[in-house]
CSV table of C-alpha atoms in Angstrom, one decimal:
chain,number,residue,atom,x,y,z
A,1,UNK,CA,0.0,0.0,0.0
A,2,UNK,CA,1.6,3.6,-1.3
A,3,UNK,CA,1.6,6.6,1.3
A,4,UNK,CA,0.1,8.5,-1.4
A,5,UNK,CA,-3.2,6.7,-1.8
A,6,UNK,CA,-3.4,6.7,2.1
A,7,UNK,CA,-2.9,10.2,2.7
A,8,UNK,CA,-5.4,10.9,-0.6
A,9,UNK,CA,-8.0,9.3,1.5
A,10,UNK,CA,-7.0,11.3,4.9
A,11,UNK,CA,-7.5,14.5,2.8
A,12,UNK,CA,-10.6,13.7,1.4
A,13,UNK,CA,-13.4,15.7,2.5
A,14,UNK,CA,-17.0,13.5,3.5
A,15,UNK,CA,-19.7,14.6,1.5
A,16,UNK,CA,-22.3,12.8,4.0
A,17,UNK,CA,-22.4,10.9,6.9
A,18,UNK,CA,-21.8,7.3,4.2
A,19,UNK,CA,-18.7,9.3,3.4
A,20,UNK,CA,-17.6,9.9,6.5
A,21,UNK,CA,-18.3,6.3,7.8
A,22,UNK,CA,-16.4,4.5,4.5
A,23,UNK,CA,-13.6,6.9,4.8
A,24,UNK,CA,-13.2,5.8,8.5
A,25,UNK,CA,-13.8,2.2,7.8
A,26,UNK,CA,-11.0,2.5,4.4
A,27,UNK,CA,-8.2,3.5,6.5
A,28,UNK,CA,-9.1,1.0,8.9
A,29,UNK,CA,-8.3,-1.5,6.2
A,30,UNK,CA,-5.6,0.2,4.8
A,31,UNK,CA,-3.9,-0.1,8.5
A,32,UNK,CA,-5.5,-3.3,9.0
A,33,UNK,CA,-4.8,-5.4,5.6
A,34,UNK,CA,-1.3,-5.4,3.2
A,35,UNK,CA,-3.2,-6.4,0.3
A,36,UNK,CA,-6.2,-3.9,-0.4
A,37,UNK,CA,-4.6,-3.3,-3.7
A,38,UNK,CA,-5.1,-7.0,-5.1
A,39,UNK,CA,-7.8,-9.1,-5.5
A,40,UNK,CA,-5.8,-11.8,-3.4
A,41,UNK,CA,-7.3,-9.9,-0.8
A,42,UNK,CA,-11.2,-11.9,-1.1
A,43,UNK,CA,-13.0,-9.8,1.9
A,44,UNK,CA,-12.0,-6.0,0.8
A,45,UNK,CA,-10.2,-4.2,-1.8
A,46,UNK,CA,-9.8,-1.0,-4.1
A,47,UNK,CA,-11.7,0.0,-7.1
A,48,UNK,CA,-11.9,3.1,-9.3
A,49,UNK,CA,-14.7,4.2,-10.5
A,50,UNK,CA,-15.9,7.3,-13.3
A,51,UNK,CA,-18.9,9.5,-12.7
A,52,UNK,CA,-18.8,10.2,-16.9
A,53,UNK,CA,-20.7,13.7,-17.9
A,54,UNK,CA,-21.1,15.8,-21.4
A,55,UNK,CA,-20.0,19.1,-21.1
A,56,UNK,CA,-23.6,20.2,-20.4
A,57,UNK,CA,-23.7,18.4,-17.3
A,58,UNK,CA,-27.0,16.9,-18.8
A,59,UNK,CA,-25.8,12.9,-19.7
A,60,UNK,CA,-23.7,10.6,-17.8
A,61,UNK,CA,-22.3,7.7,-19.8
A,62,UNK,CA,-23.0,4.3,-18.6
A,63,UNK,CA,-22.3,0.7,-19.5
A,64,UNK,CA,-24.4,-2.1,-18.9
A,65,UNK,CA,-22.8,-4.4,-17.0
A,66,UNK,CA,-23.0,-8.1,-18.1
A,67,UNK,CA,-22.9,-9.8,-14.3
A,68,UNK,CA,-24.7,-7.2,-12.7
A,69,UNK,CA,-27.5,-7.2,-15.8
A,70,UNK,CA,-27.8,-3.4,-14.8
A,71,UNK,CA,-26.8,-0.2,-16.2
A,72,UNK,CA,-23.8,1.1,-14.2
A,73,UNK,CA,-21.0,3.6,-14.5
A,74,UNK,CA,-17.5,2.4,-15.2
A,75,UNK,CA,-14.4,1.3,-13.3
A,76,UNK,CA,-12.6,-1.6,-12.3
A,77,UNK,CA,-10.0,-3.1,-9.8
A,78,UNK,CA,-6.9,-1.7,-8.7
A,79,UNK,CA,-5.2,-4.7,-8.8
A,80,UNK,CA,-1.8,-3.7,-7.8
A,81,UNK,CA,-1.9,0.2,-9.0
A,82,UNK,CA,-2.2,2.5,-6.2
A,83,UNK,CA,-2.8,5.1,-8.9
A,84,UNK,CA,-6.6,5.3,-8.5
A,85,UNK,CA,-7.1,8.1,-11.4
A,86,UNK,CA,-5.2,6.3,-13.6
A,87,UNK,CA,-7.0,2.4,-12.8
A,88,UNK,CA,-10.0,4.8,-13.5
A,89,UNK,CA,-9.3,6.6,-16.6
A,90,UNK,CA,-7.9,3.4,-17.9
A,91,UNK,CA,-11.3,1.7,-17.4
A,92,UNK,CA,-13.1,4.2,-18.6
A,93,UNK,CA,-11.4,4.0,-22.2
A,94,UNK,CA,-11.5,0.2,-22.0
A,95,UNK,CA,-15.4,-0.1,-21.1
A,96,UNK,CA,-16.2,2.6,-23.8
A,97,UNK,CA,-13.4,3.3,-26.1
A,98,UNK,CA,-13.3,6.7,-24.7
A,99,UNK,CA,-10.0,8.3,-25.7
A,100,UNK,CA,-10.5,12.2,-24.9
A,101,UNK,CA,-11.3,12.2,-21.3
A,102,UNK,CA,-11.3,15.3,-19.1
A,103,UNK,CA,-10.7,15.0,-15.1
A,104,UNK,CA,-13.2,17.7,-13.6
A,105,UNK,CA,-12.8,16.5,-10.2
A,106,UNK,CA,-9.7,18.0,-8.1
A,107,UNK,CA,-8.3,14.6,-6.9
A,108,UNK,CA,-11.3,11.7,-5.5
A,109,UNK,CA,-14.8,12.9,-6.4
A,110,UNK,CA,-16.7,10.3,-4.1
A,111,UNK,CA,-15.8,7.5,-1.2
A,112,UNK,CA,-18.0,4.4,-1.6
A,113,UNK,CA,-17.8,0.8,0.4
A,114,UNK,CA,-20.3,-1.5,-1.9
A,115,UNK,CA,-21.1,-5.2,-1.9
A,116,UNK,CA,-20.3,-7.3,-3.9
A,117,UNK,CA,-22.4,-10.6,-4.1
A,118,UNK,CA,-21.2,-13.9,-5.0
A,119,UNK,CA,-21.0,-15.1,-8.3
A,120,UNK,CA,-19.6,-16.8,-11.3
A,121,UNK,CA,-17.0,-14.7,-12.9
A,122,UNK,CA,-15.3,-16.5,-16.3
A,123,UNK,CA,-16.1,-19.7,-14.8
A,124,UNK,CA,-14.9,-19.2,-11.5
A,125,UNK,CA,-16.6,-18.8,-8.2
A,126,UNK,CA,-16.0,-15.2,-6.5
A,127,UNK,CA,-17.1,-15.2,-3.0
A,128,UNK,CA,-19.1,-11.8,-1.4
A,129,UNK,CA,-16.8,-9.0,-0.9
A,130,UNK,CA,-16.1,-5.2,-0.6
A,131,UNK,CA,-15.1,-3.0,-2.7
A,132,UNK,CA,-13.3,0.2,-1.6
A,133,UNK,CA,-14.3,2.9,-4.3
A,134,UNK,CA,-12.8,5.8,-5.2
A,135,UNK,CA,-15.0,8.0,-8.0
A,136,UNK,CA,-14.0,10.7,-10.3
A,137,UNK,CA,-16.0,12.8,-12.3
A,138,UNK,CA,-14.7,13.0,-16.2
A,139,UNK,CA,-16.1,14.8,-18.7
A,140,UNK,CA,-16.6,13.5,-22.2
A,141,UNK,CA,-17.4,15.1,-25.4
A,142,UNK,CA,-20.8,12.8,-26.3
A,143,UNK,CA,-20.1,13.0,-29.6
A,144,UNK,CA,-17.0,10.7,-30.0
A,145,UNK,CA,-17.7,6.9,-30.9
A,146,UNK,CA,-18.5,4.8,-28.5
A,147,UNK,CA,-17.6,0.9,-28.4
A,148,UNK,CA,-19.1,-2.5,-26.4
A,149,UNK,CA,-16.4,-4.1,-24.2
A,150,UNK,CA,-18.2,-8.0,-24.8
A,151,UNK,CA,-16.2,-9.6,-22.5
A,152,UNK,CA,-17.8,-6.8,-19.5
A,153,UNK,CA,-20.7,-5.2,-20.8
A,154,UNK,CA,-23.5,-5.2,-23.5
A,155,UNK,CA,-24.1,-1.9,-23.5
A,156,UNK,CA,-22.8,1.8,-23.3
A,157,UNK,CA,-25.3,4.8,-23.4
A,158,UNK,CA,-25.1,8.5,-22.9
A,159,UNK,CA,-28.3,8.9,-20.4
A,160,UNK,CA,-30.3,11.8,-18.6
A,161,UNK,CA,-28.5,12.5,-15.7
A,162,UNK,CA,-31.6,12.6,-13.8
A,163,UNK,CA,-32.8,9.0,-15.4
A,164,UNK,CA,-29.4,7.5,-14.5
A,165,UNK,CA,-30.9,6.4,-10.8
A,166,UNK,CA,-33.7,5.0,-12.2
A,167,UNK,CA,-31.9,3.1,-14.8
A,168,UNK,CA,-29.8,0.6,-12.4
A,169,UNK,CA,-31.4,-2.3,-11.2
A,170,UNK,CA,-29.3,-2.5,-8.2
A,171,UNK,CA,-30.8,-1.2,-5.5
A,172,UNK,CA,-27.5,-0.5,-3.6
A,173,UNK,CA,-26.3,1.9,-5.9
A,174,UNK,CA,-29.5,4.6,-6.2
A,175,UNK,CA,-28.1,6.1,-3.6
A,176,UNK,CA,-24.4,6.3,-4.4
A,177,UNK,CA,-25.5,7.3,-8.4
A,178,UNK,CA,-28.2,10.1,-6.8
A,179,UNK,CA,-25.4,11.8,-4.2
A,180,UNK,CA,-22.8,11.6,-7.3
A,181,UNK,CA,-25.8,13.9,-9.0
A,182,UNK,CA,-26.7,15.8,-5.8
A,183,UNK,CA,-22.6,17.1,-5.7
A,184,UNK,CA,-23.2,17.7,-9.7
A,185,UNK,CA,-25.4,20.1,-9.2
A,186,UNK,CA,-23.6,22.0,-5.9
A,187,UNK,CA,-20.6,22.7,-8.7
């Protein structure tokens, strides 16, 4: 575990009282566990995520998410890099074949702990887990092309902001996708 992602995490200010709690319960595990950076790590570990917006601030881009069979935003697992931006930008361009991508956010944009269920990943059994999240908010011009990553998702789709909570079937992230909004429209 890097200094630097730590002490990104210490400076991070809590948007709400989930914030504050995940932030608290992240540097637990970062004191607590070695391995949040891997996936060798099967009860918690880091993720980077994208809040993706036009320039408007009307759309945010989402994939849908062959496991989850839900519309979703993009990201992935750190698996070693203690770089979130760059796990997250990297994501981004694979999930959608994004290649002009603008960071709006100065450093994490939102702090999320979220369940994973079990399941069936490529054949193989992945027990329940946690993922540590760190979001960023990107801006992307809608009108570059867009591309299907098969092997994760089935689609990718610029939608109302204000349809993008609706739009998930999993229940656990409404709220993470509607305070993502609610500090959209405070910029």
């Amino acid at each position: 575990m890097t200094t630097e992602l730590k002490e990104m995490i210490e400076r991070y200010v809590p948007y709400n009282e989930q914030e504050e709690n995940d932030k608290e319960m992240m540097l637990e595990y970062i004191h607590t566990f070695k391995d949040v950076l891997t996936r060798e790590n099967r009860m918690c570990h880091f993720t980077a995520s994208n809040w993706i917006v036009n320039k408007e601030r009307t759309k945010v881009l989402m994939i849908h998410h062959n496991i989850y069979k839900s519309w979703a935003w993009t990201g992935g697992h750190a698996d070693g890099d203690s770089d979130l931006l760059h796990v997250a930008l990297k994501e981004a361009e694979e999930e959608t074949g994004l290649k002009n991508l603008k960071l709006l956010s100065n450093g994490i944009y939102g702090i999320q702990i979220v369940t994973v269920d079990s399941h069936v990943k490529r054949g193989k059994f992945v027990p329940s887990h946690l993922h540590l999240d760190c979001c960023f908010l990107v801006e992307a011009d809608e009108e570059e092309v867009l591309r299907i990553k098969e092997d994760e998702n089935s689609g990718v789709q610029w939608i109302d902001i204000d349809k993008a909570v609706e739009v998930t079937k999993e229940e656990k992230m409404k709220p993470i996708y509607r305070k993502l909004n609610e500090k959209l429209a405070e910029l």
